[in-house]
PDB file of C-alpha atoms in Angstrom:
ATOM      1  CA  GLY A   1      64.311 -41.066   0.247  1.00 70.00           C
ATOM      2  CA  GLY A   2      67.902 -40.705  -0.925  1.00 89.00           C
ATOM      3  CA  GLY A   3      71.236 -41.628   0.551  1.00 96.00           C
ATOM      4  CA  TYR A   4      73.757 -39.503   2.444  1.00 97.00           C
ATOM      5  CA  VAL A   5      77.429 -40.309   2.967  1.00 98.00           C
ATOM      6  CA  GLY A   6      79.528 -38.097   5.219  1.00 98.00           C
ATOM      7  CA  VAL A   7      83.295 -38.354   5.465  1.00 98.00           C
ATOM      8  CA  HIS A   8      85.408 -36.827   8.236  1.00 95.00           C
ATOM      9  CA  SER A   9      84.713 -33.067   8.253  1.00 96.00           C
ATOM     10  CA  ALA A  10      81.084 -33.580   7.193  1.00 97.00           C
ATOM     11  CA  SER A  11      80.390 -33.409  10.948  1.00 97.00           C
ATOM     12  CA  ASP A  12      82.118 -30.003  11.149  1.00 97.00           C
ATOM     13  CA  THR A  13      79.511 -27.871   9.373  1.00 97.00           C
ATOM     14  CA  GLU A  14      75.897 -26.645   9.516  1.00 97.00           C
ATOM     15  CA  TYR A  15      75.911 -26.194  13.304  1.00 97.00           C
ATOM     16  CA  ASP A  16      72.740 -24.090  13.161  1.00 97.00           C
ATOM     17  CA  TRP A  17      70.732 -26.632  11.140  1.00 97.00           C
ATOM     18  CA  PRO A  18      69.216 -29.252  13.483  1.00 96.00           C
ATOM     19  CA  TRP A  19      68.005 -31.436  10.603  1.00 95.00           C
ATOM     20  CA  TYR A  20      71.556 -31.769   9.308  1.00 97.00           C
ATOM     21  CA  GLY A  21      72.785 -32.552  12.809  1.00 96.00           C
ATOM     22  CA  HIS A  22      70.310 -35.412  12.981  1.00 96.00           C
ATOM     23  CA  LEU A  23      71.306 -36.590   9.502  1.00 97.00           C
ATOM     24  CA  VAL A  24      75.052 -36.706  10.210  1.00 97.00           C
ATOM     25  CA  GLY A  25      74.493 -38.087  13.715  1.00 97.00           C
ATOM     26  CA  ALA A  26      76.944 -35.968  15.736  1.00 97.00           C
ATOM     27  CA  TYR A  27      78.810 -32.701  15.413  1.00 97.00           C
ATOM     28  CA  PHE A  28      82.593 -32.263  15.646  1.00 97.00           C
ATOM     29  CA  LYS A  29      83.957 -30.818  18.880  1.00 97.00           C
ATOM     30  CA  THR A  30      87.765 -31.059  18.662  1.00 95.00           C
ATOM     31  CA  HIS A  31      90.608 -33.402  17.733  1.00 97.00           C
ATOM     32  CA  PRO A  32      94.054 -34.337  18.979  1.00 94.00           C
ATOM     33  CA  ALA A  33      97.109 -34.558  16.707  1.00 96.00           C
ATOM     34  CA  ILE A  34      97.097 -37.090  13.881  1.00 97.00           C
ATOM     35  CA  GLN A  35      98.179 -40.418  15.371  1.00 97.00           C
ATOM     36  CA  GLU A  36      97.708 -44.162  15.328  1.00 97.00           C
ATOM     37  CA  ALA A  37      94.726 -45.612  17.218  1.00 98.00           C
ATOM     38  CA  VAL A  38      92.959 -48.951  17.465  1.00 98.00           C
ATOM     39  CA  VAL A  39      89.668 -49.042  15.563  1.00 98.00           C
ATOM     40  CA  ARG A  40      87.178 -51.669  16.745  1.00 98.00           C
ATOM     41  CA  ASN A  41      84.809 -53.246  14.230  1.00 98.00           C
ATOM     42  CA  GLU A  42      81.376 -53.273  15.887  1.00 97.00           C
ATOM     43  CA  SER A  43      79.406 -54.610  12.912  1.00 96.00           C
ATOM     44  CA  LYS A  44      81.252 -57.159  10.808  1.00 93.00           C
ATOM     45  CA  ASP A  45      78.070 -57.833   8.808  1.00 94.00           C
ATOM     46  CA  HIS A  46      77.724 -54.266   7.526  1.00 97.00           C
ATOM     47  CA  PRO A  47      79.044 -53.783   3.965  1.00 97.00           C
ATOM     48  CA  SER A  48      81.251 -50.861   5.006  1.00 97.00           C
ATOM     49  CA  MET A  49      82.993 -53.032   7.609  1.00 97.00           C
ATOM     50  CA  ALA A  50      83.441 -56.128   5.437  1.00 93.00           C
ATOM     51  CA  GLY A  51      86.979 -57.415   5.581  1.00 93.00           C
ATOM     52  CA  TRP A  52      87.890 -55.366   8.640  1.00 95.00           C
ATOM     53  CA  PRO A  53      89.356 -57.356  11.508  1.00 97.00           C
ATOM     54  CA  ALA A  54      87.892 -57.107  15.007  1.00 97.00           C
ATOM     55  CA  GLU A  55      90.588 -54.502  15.762  1.00 98.00           C
ATOM     56  CA  LEU A  56      92.778 -52.549  13.376  1.00 96.00           C
ATOM     57  CA  LYS A  57      95.514 -49.983  13.957  1.00 97.00           C
ATOM     58  CA  ARG A  58      95.077 -46.942  11.693  1.00 97.00           C
ATOM     59  CA  THR A  59      96.570 -43.476  11.587  1.00 97.00           C
ATOM     60  CA  ASP A  60      94.181 -40.577  11.080  1.00 97.00           C
ATOM     61  CA  GLU A  61      92.898 -37.395  12.694  1.00 97.00           C
ATOM     62  CA  TRP A  62      90.449 -38.750  15.276  1.00 97.00           C
ATOM     63  CA  TYR A  63      87.507 -36.453  15.934  1.00 96.00           C
ATOM     64  CA  VAL A  64      85.925 -35.954  19.323  1.00 97.00           C
ATOM     65  CA  TYR A  65      82.181 -35.293  18.924  1.00 97.00           C
ATOM     66  CA  ARG A  66      79.926 -32.956  20.896  1.00 97.00           C
ATOM     67  CA  THR A  67      77.531 -35.798  21.656  1.00 96.00           C
ATOM     68  CA  ASN A  68      77.748 -39.551  21.387  1.00 97.00           C
ATOM     69  CA  PRO A  69      75.880 -40.789  18.306  1.00 97.00           C
ATOM     70  CA  ARG A  70      75.156 -44.004  20.192  1.00 96.00           C
ATOM     71  CA  SER A  71      72.455 -42.016  22.026  1.00 93.00           C
ATOM     72  CA  VAL A  72      70.528 -41.314  18.774  1.00 93.00           C
ATOM     73  CA  LYS A  73      67.490 -43.585  18.495  1.00 93.00           C
ATOM     74  CA  GLY A  74      67.963 -46.105  15.678  1.00 96.00           C
ATOM     75  CA  MET A  75      71.659 -45.356  15.231  1.00 97.00           C
ATOM     76  CA  MET A  76      73.922 -48.303  14.456  1.00 98.00           C
ATOM     77  CA  ILE A  77      77.535 -47.897  15.509  1.00 98.00           C
ATOM     78  CA  LEU A  78      79.800 -49.647  13.020  1.00 98.00           C
ATOM     79  CA  ALA A  79      83.237 -48.794  14.411  1.00 98.00           C
ATOM     80  CA  SER A  80      84.644 -47.177  17.520  1.00 98.00           C
ATOM     81  CA  LEU A  81      88.036 -46.142  18.835  1.00 98.00           C
ATOM     82  CA  ASP A  82      89.886 -47.671  21.755  1.00 98.00           C
ATOM     83  CA  GLU A  83      90.641 -44.470  23.648  1.00 97.00           C
ATOM     84  CA  SER A  84      93.394 -46.202  25.627  1.00 97.00           C
ATOM     85  CA  SER A  85      95.322 -46.740  22.364  1.00 98.00           C
ATOM     86  CA  TYR A  86      96.015 -43.050  21.689  1.00 97.00           C
ATOM     87  CA  THR A  87      96.202 -39.631  23.333  1.00 96.00           C
ATOM     88  CA  GLY A  88      93.284 -37.187  23.428  1.00 94.00           C
ATOM     89  CA  GLY A  89      90.182 -39.403  23.135  1.00 93.00           C
ATOM     90  CA  GLY A  90      87.811 -37.132  24.997  1.00 93.00           C
ATOM     91  CA  MET A  91      84.638 -39.250  24.880  1.00 95.00           C
ATOM     92  CA  ASP A  92      84.878 -41.020  28.218  1.00 94.00           C
ATOM     93  CA  GLY A  93      85.878 -44.376  26.736  1.00 94.00           C
ATOM     94  CA  ASP A  94      82.917 -44.794  24.339  1.00 97.00           C
ATOM     95  CA  HIS A  95      84.126 -43.276  21.091  1.00 97.00           C
ATOM     96  CA  PRO A  96      82.145 -44.157  17.939  1.00 98.00           C
ATOM     97  CA  THR A  97      83.849 -43.206  14.681  1.00 98.00           C
ATOM     98  CA  THR A  98      81.582 -44.757  12.022  1.00 98.00           C
ATOM     99  CA  TRP A  99      77.803 -45.100  12.144  1.00 98.00           C
ATOM    100  CA  CYS A 100      74.628 -45.248  10.082  1.00 98.00           C
ATOM    101  CA  HIS A 101      70.882 -44.899  10.417  1.00 97.00           C
ATOM    102  CA  GLU A 102      67.650 -44.604   8.507  1.00 96.00           C
ATOM    103  CA  VAL A 103      66.363 -41.042   8.096  1.00 95.00           C
ATOM    104  CA  GLY A 104      62.820 -40.815   6.793  1.00 93.00           C
ATOM    105  CA  LYS A 105      62.807 -43.024   3.694  1.00 94.00           C
ATOM    106  CA  GLY A 106      66.550 -42.592   3.199  1.00 96.00           C
ATOM    107  CA  ARG A 107      69.795 -43.751   4.742  1.00 97.00           C
ATOM    108  CA  ALA A 108      72.697 -41.837   6.259  1.00 98.00           C
ATOM    109  CA  TRP A 109      76.228 -43.214   6.739  1.00 98.00           C
ATOM    110  CA  TYR A 110      79.182 -41.369   8.316  1.00 98.00           C
ATOM    111  CA  THR A 111      82.833 -42.130   8.936  1.00 98.00           C
ATOM    112  CA  GLY A 112      85.201 -39.999  10.981  1.00 97.00           C
ATOM    113  CA  GLY A 113      88.172 -41.342   9.036  1.00 96.00           C
ATOM    114  CA  GLY A 114      89.572 -39.736   5.939  1.00 96.00           C
ATOM    115  CA  HIS A 115      91.567 -36.696   7.053  1.00 96.00           C
ATOM    116  CA  THR A 116      94.901 -37.895   5.720  1.00 95.00           C
ATOM    117  CA  LYS A 117      95.713 -38.393   2.043  1.00 95.00           C
ATOM    118  CA  GLU A 118      97.251 -41.717   3.077  1.00 95.00           C
ATOM    119  CA  SER A 119      93.793 -42.919   4.153  1.00 95.00           C
ATOM    120  CA  PHE A 120      92.645 -42.814   0.549  1.00 96.00           C
ATOM    121  CA  ALA A 121      95.630 -44.942  -0.522  1.00 96.00           C
ATOM    122  CA  GLU A 122      94.567 -47.726   1.868  1.00 96.00           C
ATOM    123  CA  PRO A 123      92.559 -50.437   0.047  1.00 96.00           C
ATOM    124  CA  LEU A 124      90.690 -51.287   3.265  1.00 96.00           C
ATOM    125  CA  PHE A 125      89.653 -47.666   3.815  1.00 97.00           C
ATOM    126  CA  ARG A 126      88.537 -47.337   0.188  1.00 97.00           C
ATOM    127  CA  SER A 127      86.430 -50.501   0.547  1.00 96.00           C
ATOM    128  CA  HIS A 128      85.009 -48.970   3.748  1.00 97.00           C
ATOM    129  CA  LEU A 129      83.871 -45.928   1.761  1.00 97.00           C
ATOM    130  CA  LYS A 130      82.547 -48.068  -1.077  1.00 97.00           C
ATOM    131  CA  GLY A 131      80.488 -50.157   1.348  1.00 97.00           C
ATOM    132  CA  GLY A 132      79.095 -46.994   2.957  1.00 97.00           C
ATOM    133  CA  VAL A 133      78.096 -45.544  -0.423  1.00 97.00           C
ATOM    134  CA  GLU A 134      76.513 -48.817  -1.520  1.00 96.00           C
ATOM    135  CA  TRP A 135      74.594 -49.163   1.749  1.00 97.00           C
ATOM    136  CA  ALA A 136      73.365 -45.551   1.719  1.00 97.00           C
ATOM    137  CA  GLY A 137      72.385 -45.810  -1.932  1.00 95.00           C
ATOM    138  CA  ARG A 138      70.766 -49.239  -1.572  1.00 93.00           C
ATOM    139  CA  ARG A 139      72.994 -50.479  -4.365  1.00 86.00           C
ATOM    140  CA  ALA A 140      72.838 -54.052  -5.626  1.00 56.00           C
ATOM    141  CA  GLY A 141      75.303 -56.194  -3.734  1.00 58.00           C
ATOM    142  CA  ALA A 142      75.127 -54.116  -0.570  1.00 56.00           C
ATOM    143  CA  SER A 143      73.772 -56.316   2.147  1.00 54.00           C
ATOM    144  CA  ASP A 144      70.707 -55.118   3.986  1.00 53.00           C
ATOM    145  CA  ALA A 145      72.093 -56.800   7.085  1.00 51.00           C
ATOM    146  CA  ALA A 146      72.481 -54.417   9.964  1.00 47.00           C
ATOM    147  CA  GLN A 147      69.622 -52.108   9.052  1.00 51.00           C
ATOM    148  CA  PRO A 148      68.724 -49.752  11.850  1.00 49.00           C
ATOM    149  CA  ALA A 149      65.036 -49.105  12.406  1.00 44.00           C
ATOM    150  CA  ALA A 150      63.613 -46.272  10.307  1.00 42.00           C
ATOM    151  CA  GLN A 151      63.453 -42.925  12.078  1.00 43.00           C
ATOM    152  CA  PRO A 152      61.337 -39.974  10.994  1.00 44.00           C
ATOM    153  CA  ALA A 153      63.264 -36.917   9.889  1.00 42.00           C
ATOM    154  CA  PRO A 154      63.066 -34.090  12.414  1.00 43.00           C
ATOM    155  CA  PRO A 155      61.270 -30.932  11.242  1.00 43.00           C
ATOM    156  CA  ARG A 156      63.311 -28.242   9.561  1.00 41.00           C
TER     157      ARG A 156
END
């Protein structure tokens, strides 16, 4: 019934715990060098994407995931990468980087951004994190727009 927020390397742990894999939405596979890429806003109504333009150039360490979280039932993709805008995409052109979903009676939100210390100096990235925390924690002021359908938690 609580909230979970995962940032960057939160997808690079607990590989032998299927419940955690479902919670985070996808596991890390690899990454290219830190570089600029175009991030596409796929859900302008979600509180973690408020104020983001349709496309934004950001520099970070862009993770490639073992599976595409878009294939998880009830998952809402909030942002994705334009793989043609950088080198080493590795997800066949469909590259989610931020997503959320309902897990049991709780909510889980993840962003692949946040490797670089410069990310945390960016006001837009900090508001991204704030919106994710507010959404996951069902905080006052966090819009319930863009709520994925509730999904039962897989057995441990």
